[in-house]
Coordinates of C-alpha atoms in Angstrom, one line a residue:
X1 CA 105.0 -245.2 81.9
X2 CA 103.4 -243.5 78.6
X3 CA 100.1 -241.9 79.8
X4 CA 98.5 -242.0 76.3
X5 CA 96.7 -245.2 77.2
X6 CA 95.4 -244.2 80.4
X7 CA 91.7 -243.1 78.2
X8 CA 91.4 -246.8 79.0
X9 CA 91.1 -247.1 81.8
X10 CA 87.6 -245.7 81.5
X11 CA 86.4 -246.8 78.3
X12 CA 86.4 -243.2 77.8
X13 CA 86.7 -240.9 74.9
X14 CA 89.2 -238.4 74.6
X15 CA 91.2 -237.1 71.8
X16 CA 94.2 -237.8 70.4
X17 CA 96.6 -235.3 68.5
X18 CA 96.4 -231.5 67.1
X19 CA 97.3 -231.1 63.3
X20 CA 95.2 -229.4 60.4
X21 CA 92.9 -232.7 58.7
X22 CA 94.6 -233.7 56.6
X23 CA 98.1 -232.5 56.4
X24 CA 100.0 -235.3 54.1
X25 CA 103.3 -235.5 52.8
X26 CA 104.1 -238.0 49.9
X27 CA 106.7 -239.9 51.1
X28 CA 108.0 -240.7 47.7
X29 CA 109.6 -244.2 46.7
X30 CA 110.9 -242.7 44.0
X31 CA 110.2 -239.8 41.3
X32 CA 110.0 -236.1 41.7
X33 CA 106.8 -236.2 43.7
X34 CA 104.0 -233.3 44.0
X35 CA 101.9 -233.5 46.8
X36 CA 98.7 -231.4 47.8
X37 CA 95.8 -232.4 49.8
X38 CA 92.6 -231.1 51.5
X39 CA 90.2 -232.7 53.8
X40 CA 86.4 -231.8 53.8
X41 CA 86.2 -231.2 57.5
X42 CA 88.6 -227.8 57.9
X43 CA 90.2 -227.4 61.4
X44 CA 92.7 -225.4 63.2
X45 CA 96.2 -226.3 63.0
X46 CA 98.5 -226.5 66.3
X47 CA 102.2 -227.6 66.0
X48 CA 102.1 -228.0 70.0
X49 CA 99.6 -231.1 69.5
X50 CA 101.1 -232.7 66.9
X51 CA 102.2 -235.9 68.2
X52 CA 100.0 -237.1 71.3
X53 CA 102.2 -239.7 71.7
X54 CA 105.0 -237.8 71.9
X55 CA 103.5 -235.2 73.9
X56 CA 102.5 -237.6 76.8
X57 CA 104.0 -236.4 80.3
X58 CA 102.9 -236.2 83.6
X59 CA 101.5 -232.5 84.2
X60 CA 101.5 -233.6 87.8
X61 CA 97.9 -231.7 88.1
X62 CA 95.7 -232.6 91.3
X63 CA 92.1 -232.5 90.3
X64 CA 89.5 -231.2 93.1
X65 CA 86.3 -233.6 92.7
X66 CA 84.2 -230.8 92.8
X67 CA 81.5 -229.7 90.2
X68 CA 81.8 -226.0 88.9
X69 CA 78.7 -224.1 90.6
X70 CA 76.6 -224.3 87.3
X71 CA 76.6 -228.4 87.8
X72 CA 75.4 -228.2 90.8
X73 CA 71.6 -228.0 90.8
X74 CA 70.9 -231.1 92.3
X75 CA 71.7 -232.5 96.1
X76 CA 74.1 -235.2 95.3
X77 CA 73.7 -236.5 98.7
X78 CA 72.5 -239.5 97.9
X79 CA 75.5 -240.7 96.3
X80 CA 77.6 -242.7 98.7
X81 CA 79.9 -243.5 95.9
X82 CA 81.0 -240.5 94.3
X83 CA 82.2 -239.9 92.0
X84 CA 80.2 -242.5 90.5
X85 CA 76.7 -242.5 90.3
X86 CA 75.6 -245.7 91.4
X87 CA 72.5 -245.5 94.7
X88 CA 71.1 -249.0 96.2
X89 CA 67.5 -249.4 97.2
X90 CA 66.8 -248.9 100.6
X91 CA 70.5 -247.3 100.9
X92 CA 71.7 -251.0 102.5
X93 CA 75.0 -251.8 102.7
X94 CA 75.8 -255.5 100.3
X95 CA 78.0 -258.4 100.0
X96 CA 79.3 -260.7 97.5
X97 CA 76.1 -262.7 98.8
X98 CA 73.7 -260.5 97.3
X99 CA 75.2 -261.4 93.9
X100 CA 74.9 -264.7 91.6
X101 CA 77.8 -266.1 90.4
X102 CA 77.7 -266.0 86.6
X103 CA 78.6 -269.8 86.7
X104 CA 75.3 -270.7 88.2
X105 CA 73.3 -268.5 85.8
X106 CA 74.9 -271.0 82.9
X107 CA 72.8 -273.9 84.0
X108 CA 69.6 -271.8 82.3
X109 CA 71.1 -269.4 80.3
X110 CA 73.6 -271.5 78.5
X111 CA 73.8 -269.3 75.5
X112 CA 74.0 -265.6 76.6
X113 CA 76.6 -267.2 79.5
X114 CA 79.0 -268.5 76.8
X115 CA 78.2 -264.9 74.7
X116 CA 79.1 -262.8 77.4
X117 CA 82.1 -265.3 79.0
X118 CA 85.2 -263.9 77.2
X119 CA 83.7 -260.1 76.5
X120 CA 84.7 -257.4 77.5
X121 CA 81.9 -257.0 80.2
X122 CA 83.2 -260.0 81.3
X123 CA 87.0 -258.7 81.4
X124 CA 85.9 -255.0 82.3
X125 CA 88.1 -255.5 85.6
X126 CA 90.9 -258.6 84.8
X127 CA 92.0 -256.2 81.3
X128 CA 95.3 -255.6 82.1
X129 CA 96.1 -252.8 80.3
X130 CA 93.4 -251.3 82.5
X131 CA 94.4 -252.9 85.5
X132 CA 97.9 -251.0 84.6
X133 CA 96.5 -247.5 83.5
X134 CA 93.6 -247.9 86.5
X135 CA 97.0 -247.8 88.9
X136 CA 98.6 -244.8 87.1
X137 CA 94.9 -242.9 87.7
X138 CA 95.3 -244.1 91.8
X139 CA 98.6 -242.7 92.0
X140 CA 98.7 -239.2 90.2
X141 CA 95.1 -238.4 92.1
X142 CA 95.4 -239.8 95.8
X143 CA 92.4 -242.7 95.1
X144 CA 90.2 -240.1 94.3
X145 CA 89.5 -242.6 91.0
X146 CA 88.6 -245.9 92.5
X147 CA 84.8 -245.5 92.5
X148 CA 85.2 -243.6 88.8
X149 CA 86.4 -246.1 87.0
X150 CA 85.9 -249.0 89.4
X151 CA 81.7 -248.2 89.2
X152 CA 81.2 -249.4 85.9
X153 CA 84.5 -252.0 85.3
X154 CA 83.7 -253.8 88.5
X155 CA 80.6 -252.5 89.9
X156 CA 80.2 -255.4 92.4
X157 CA 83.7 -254.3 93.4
X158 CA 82.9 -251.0 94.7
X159 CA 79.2 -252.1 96.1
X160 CA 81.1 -254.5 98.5
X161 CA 83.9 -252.1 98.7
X162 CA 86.2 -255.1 98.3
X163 CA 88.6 -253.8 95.6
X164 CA 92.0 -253.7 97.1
X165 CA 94.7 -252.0 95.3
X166 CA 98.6 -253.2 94.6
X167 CA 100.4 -250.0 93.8
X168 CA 104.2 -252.2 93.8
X169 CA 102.3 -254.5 91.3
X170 CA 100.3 -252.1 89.5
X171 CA 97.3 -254.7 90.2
X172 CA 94.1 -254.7 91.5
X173 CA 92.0 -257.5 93.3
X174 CA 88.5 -257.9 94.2
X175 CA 85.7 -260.6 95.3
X176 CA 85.6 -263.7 93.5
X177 CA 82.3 -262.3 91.7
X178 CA 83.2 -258.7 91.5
X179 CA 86.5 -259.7 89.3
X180 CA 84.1 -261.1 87.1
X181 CA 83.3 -257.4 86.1
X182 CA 80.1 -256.8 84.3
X183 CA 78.5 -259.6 85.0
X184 CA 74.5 -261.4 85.0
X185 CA 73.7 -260.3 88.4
X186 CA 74.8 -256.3 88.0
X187 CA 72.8 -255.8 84.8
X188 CA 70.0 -257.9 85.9
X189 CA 69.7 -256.3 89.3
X190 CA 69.5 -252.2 88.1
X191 CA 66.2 -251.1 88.7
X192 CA 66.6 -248.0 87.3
X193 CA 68.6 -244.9 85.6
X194 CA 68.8 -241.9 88.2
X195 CA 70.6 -239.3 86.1
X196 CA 68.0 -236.8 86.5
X197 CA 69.3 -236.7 90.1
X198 CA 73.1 -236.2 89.3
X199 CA 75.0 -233.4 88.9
X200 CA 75.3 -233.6 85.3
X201 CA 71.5 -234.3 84.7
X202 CA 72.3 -236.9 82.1
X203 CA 73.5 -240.1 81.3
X204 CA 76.9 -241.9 82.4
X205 CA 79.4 -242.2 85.6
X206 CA 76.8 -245.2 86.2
X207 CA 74.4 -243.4 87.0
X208 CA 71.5 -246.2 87.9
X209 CA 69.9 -247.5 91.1
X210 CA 70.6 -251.4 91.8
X211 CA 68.4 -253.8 93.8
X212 CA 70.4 -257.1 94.1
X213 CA 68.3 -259.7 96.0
X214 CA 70.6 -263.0 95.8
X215 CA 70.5 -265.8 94.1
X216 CA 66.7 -266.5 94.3
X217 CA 65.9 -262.8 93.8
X218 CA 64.2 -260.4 91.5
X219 CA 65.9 -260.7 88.2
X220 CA 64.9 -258.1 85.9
X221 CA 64.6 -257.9 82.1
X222 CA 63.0 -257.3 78.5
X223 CA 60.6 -260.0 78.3
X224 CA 57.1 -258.9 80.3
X225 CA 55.8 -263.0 80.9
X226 CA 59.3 -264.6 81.8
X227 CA 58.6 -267.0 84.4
X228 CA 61.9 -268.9 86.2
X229 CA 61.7 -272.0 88.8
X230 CA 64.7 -270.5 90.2
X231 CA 64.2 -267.1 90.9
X232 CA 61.8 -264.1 90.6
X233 CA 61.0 -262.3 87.1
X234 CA 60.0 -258.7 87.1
X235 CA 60.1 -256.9 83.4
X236 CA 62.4 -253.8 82.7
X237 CA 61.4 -251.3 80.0
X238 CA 64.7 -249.5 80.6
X239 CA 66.3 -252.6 79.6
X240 CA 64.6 -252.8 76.2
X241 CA 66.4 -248.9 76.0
X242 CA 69.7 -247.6 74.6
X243 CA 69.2 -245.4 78.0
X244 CA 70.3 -248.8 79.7
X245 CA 73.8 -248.6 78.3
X246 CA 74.2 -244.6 78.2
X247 CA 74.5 -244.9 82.1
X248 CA 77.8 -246.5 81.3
X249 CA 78.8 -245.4 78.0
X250 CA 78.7 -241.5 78.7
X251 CA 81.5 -240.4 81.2
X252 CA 82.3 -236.9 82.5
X253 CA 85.4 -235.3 84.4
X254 CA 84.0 -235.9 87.9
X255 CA 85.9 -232.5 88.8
X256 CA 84.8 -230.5 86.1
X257 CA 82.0 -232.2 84.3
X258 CA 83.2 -232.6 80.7
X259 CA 81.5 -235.4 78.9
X260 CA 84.8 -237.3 77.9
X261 CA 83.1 -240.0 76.4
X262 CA 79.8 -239.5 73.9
X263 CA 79.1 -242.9 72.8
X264 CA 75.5 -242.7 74.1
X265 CA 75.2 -239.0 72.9
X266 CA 76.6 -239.7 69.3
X267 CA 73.7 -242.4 69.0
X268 CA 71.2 -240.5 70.9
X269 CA 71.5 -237.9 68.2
X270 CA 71.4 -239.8 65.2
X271 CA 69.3 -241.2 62.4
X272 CA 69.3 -244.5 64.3
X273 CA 67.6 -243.0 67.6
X274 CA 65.1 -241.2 65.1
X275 CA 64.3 -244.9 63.5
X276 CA 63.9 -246.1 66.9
X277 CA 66.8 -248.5 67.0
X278 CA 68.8 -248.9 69.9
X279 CA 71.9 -250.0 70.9
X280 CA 71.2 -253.9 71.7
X281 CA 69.8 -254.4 68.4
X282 CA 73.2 -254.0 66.8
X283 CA 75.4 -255.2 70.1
X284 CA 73.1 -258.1 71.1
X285 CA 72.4 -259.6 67.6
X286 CA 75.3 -261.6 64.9
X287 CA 77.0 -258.9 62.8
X288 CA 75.2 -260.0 60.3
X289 CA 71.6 -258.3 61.7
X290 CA 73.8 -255.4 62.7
X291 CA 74.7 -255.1 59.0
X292 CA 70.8 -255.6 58.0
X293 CA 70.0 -252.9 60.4
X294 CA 71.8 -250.7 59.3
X295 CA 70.9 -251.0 55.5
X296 CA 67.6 -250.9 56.4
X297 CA 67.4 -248.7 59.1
X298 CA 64.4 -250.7 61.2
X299 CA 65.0 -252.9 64.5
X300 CA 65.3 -256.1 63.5
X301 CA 62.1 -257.6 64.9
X302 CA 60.6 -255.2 61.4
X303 CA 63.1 -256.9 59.5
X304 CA 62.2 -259.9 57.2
X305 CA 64.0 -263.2 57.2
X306 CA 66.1 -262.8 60.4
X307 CA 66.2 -266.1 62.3
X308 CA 67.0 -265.0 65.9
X309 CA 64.1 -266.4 67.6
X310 CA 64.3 -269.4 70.0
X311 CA 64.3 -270.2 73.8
X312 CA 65.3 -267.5 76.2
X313 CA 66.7 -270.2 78.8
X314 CA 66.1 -274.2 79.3
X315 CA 63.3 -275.7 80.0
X316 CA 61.4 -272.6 78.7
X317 CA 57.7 -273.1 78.3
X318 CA 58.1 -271.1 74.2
X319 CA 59.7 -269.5 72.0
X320 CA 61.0 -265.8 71.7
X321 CA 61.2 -263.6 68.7
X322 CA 64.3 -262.4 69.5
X323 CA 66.8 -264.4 72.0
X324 CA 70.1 -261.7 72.4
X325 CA 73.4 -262.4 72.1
X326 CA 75.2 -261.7 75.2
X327 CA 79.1 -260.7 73.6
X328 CA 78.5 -257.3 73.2
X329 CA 80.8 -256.7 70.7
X330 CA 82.5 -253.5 69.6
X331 CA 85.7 -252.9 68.2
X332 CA 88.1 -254.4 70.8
X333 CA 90.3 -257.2 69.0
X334 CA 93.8 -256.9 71.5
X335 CA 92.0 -257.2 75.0
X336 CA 89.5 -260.6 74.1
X337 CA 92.6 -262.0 72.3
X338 CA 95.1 -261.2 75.0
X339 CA 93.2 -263.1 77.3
X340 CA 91.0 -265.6 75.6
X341 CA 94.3 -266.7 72.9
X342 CA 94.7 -265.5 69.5
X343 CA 91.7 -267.4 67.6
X344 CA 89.4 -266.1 70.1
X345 CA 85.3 -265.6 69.2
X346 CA 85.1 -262.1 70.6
X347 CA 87.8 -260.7 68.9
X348 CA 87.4 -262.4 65.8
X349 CA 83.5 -261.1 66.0
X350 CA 85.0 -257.5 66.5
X351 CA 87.4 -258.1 63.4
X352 CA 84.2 -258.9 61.5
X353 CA 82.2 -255.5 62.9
X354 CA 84.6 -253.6 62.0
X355 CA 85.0 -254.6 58.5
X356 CA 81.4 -254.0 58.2
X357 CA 81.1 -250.4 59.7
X358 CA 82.1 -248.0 56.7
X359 CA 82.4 -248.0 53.2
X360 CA 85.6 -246.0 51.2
X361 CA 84.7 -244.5 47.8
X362 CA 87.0 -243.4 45.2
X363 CA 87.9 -240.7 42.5
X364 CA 90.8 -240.4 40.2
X365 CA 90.8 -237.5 38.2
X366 CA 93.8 -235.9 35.5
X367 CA 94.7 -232.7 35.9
X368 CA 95.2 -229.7 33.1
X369 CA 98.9 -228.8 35.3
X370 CA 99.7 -232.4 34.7
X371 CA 98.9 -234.2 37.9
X372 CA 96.8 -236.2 39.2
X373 CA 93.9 -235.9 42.2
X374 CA 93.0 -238.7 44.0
X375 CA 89.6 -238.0 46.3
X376 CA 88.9 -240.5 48.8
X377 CA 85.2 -240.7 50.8
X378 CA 85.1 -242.4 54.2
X379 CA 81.3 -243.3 55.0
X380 CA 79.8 -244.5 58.3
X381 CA 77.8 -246.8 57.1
X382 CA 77.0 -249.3 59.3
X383 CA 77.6 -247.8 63.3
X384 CA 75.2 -246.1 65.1
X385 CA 77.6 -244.6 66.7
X386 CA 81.0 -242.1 65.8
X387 CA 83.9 -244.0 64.1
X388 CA 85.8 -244.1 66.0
X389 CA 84.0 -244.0 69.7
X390 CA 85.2 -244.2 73.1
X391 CA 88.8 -244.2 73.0
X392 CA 88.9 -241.4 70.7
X393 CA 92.4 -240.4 71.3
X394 CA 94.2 -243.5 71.4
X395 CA 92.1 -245.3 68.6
X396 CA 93.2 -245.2 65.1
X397 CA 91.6 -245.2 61.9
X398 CA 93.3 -244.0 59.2
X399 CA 93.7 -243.7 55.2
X400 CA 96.8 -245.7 53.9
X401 CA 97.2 -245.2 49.7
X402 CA 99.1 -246.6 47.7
X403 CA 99.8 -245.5 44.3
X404 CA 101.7 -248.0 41.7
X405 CA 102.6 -247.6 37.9
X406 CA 101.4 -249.9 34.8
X407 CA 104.8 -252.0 35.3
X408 CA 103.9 -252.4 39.0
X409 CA 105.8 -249.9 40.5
X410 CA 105.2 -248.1 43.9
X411 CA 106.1 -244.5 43.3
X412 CA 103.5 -242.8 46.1
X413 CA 102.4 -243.6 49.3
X414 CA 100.8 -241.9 52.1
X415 CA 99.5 -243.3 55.9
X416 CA 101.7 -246.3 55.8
X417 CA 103.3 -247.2 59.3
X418 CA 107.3 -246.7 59.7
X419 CA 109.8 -249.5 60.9
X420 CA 109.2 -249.0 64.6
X421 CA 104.9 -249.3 63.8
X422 CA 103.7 -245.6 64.4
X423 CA 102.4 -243.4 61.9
X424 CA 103.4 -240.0 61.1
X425 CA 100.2 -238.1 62.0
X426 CA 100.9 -234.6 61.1
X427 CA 100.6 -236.4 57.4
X428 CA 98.1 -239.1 58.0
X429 CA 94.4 -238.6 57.5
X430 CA 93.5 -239.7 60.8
X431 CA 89.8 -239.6 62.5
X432 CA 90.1 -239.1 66.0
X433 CA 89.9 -236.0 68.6
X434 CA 92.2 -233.9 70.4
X435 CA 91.9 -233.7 74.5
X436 CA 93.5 -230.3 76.7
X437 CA 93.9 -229.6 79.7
X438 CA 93.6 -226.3 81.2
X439 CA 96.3 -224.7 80.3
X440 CA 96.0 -225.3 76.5
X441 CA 98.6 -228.5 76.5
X442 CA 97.7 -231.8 74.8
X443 CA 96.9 -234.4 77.7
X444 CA 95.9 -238.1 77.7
X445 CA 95.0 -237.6 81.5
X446 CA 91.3 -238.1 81.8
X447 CA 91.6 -236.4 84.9
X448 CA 93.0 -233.4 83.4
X449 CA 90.9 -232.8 80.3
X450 CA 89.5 -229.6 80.2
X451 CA 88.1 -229.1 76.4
X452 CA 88.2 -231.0 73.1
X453 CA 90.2 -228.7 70.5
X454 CA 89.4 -231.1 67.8
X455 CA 87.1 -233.9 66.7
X456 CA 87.3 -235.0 63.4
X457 CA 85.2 -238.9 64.1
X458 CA 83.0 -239.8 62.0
X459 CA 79.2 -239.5 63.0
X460 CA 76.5 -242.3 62.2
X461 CA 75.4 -241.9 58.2
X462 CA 78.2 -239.6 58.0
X463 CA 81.4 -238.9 55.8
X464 CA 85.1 -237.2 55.6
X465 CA 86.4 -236.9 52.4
X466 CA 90.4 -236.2 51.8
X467 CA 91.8 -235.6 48.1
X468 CA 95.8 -236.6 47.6
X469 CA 97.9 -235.2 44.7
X470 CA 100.7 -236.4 42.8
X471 CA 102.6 -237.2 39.6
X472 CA 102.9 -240.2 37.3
X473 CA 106.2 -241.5 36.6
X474 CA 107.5 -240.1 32.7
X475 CA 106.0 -242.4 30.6
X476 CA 103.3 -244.3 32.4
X477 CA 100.5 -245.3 30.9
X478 CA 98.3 -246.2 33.7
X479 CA 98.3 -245.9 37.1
X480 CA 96.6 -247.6 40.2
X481 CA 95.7 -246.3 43.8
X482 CA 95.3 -249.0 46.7
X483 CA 93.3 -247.3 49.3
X484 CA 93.1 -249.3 53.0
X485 CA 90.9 -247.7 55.6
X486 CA 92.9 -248.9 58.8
X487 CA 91.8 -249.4 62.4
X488 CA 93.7 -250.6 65.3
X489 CA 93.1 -249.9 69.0
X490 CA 96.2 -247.8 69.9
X491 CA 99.6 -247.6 68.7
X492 CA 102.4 -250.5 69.3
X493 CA 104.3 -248.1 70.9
X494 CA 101.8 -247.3 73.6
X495 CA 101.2 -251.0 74.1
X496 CA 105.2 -251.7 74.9
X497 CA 105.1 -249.0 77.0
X498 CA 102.1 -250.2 79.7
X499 CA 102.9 -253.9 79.0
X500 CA 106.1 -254.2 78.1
X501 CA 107.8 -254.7 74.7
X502 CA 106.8 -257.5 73.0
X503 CA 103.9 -258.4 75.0
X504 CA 101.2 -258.2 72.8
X505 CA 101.4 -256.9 69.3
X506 CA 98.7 -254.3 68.4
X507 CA 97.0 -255.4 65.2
X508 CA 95.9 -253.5 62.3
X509 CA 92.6 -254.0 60.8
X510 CA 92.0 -253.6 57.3
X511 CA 88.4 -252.1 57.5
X512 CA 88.0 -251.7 53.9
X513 CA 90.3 -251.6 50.8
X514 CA 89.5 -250.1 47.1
X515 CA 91.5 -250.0 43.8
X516 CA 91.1 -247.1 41.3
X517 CA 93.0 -247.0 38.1
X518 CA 93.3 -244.0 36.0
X519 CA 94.4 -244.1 32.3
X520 CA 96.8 -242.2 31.1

């Protein structure tokens, strides 16, 4: 089984190939073609990273789950589930009991249980692509994995220690309620973040404290008056917090504490932190607010004209300024549609957020040699986050032009996807990262990244600009560049090689697309 996928099994970010970006080649339909192009971002070039995808085999490497000396400030005693994070007041042992079933939760919360039912909190565990790589991770390091991944994809899984592993099937079962991955009860239990007592003294590897009390138990929140005739309220400034999410959404090696996946970093450092938004103002609202928010850089209870207010569950005694949507949405259109059917909400949501999250700008210039420069500007303008994030090394987003004379005639193309789906990415402009191991060799093995040797995502307000040459056919009077910015979650290779061919089909999502005509 290809190992390039196996970043997935943490919602992790790692990196995916080594090439100087961008490195293009024409790929000529016809002509004598001239090509030349240059990238703002200037890296190293090495030939040995190349193709991720085609670099992808088993080092065999054993990781020791032990934090170099320097990480080790802390007593990490306290942590009965390491390598996660995760500590449980009053250090009592649980059961499913201690948990409501999201089913029950419905009957109040109608509309944040049909916003979260279908996510991917909700398929954080039953994602079989996880489910598949999550196997690869038990094998390769002796279960040394199970509470990594397993403590934020089924937390309730690991609490109850109920997760039981198929390694025949490549499968993974739990209790009824911890399948049900992140669900009501584990957000609404954690009490706290305790990263200032791990080893890493910041945020991820779930690092929070949980207090699940059953059914009829404290339930904790953003609103400060919520009052339930079912069970106890108790308000949760962490909750109002992007701090909330970072306990998830940062991971490090647990052997050698590399922070594989920044999500929470990228945003903590950006203009959106500075503005004071978070991330459940974007992820928690329509894509629409996330869209407004952006623009106007202001949480969207500052924002005029935004109707999001209403009852936070029945029965309610009034009405709240904001009520959240519970589908978290990101950029994951494969997984929500492999298992909710192809015209489902969440992945048609993610479809829309990620048209929405950057904006392509275009120049056409003549030359005085006789050719012709095409400069291309990719602008995060809409994510408060990297583009991509998480799954760096397996995501895609990519320039695809497309260059066409007056009669109509393709004569230039560059980042377009060859007969078997995959993209040449030595000569694609490709935003994504690079992931090593310790020996220097590309790796898609979370457990034996070392370094990053490249990162060429796309930080929040920020932009990569590329700049493609080339020649017009003898004769032409005009000529016109198509310009797509592409996204798609990983290659259809990969995809046929942890599922099987023909399973799913990996789709690609136009993000944005621009004309230019020069002429001539």
């Amino acid at each position: 089984m290809n190992p390039t996928l196996l970043a997935g099994l943490f919602g992790i970010l790692l990196s995916g190939l080594t090439t100087t970006l961008p490195a293009f080649d024409s790929s000529p339909v016809g002509g004598d073609q001239m090509h030349r192009a240059e990238a703002a971002i200037s890296v190293n070039m090495s030939t040995t990273g190349s193709s991720a995808h085609g670099a992808a085999v088993n080092h065999g490497a054993k990781p020791d789950f032990e934090m170099p000396a320097h990480m080790q400030a802390v007593d990490d005693s306290a942590f009965k589930f390491k390598p996660a994070y995760i500590t449980v007041t009053g250090d009592r042992e649980l059961t499913e009991a201690d948990f409501e079933d999201p089913s029950v939760c419905a009957g109040c919360h109608p509309k944040q249980y049909e916003g979260w039912k279908g996510s991917m909190h909700s398929n954080s565990f039953k994602d079989p692509i996880f489910q598949k790589l999550w196997s690869m991770a038990e094998k390769a390091t002796d279960g040394g994995l199970m509470n990594h991944c397993g403590g934020c994809h089924t937390p309730i899984g690991v609490l109850t220690k109920s997760i039981k592993h198929d390694p025949d099937t490549d499968t993974f079962t739990a209790g009824p309620i911890a399948e049900q991955g992140v669900s009501c009860d584990v957000c609404h239990s954690i009490k706290k973040t305790n990263y200032l007592e791990t080893a890493t003294q910041e945020h991820g590897n779930a690092s929070w404290e949980i207090d699940p009390q059953g059914p009829a138990g404290t339930k904790r929140g953003p609103l400060k008056d919520a009052v339930s005739p079912y069970h106890k309220t108790e308000y949760s400034e962490l909750h109002t917090k992007a701090d909330f999410c970072g306990n998830c959404h940062n991971i490090f090696h647990p052997g050698n504490g590399f922070p594989i996946e920044r999500t929470y970093d990228e945003w903590k450092y950006s203009p959106y932190a500075r503005a004071g938004i978070v991330c459940q103002d974007c992820h928690m609202n329509p894509v629409e607010v996330a869209v407004r928010v952006a623009e106007e850089m202001k949480p969207p209870e500052e924002i005029d004209g935004l109707q999001l207010g209403g009852f936070a569950g029945m029965g309610a005694s009034k009405q709240r300024e904001v009520v959240h949507s519970h589908q978290f949405v990101g950029g994951n259109t494969v997984v929500t549609a492999l298992l909710g059917g192809s015209d489902d909400s969440h992945a048609a949501a993610a479809r829309e957020r990620l048209q929405n999250a950057a904006r392509v700008d275009l120049q056409m210039l003549p030359r005085a040699d006789g050719l012709i420069d095409l400069r291309v500007k990719v602008t995060n303008t809409s994510a408060g986050h990297n583009l991509p994030t998480s799954l760096t090394d397996v995501r895609q987003i990519w320039i695809e032009v497309r260059v066409k004379d007056d009669a109509g005639n393709e004569f230039y193309r560059n980042g377009t996807l060859d007969s078997h789906g995959e993209l040449d990415e030595e000569d694609t402009t490709l935003f994504n990262a690079v992931a090593r191991n310790e020996a220097g060799e590309v790796t898609h093995f979370p457990w034996e990244v070392s370094r990053f040797s490249r990162d060429t995502s796309i930080p929040p307000k920020g932009d990569a600009s590329a700049r493609y040459t080339f020649k017009a056919p003898a004769g032409s009077k005009a000529v016109t560049a198509e310009v797509r910015l592409n996204y798609r979650s990983y290659s259809q290779h990969l995809a046929d090689v942890v599922l099987g061919e023909g399973v799913v089909k990996i789709p690609v999502i136009e993000m944005e697309l621009e004309t230019a005509t020069l002429d001539l």
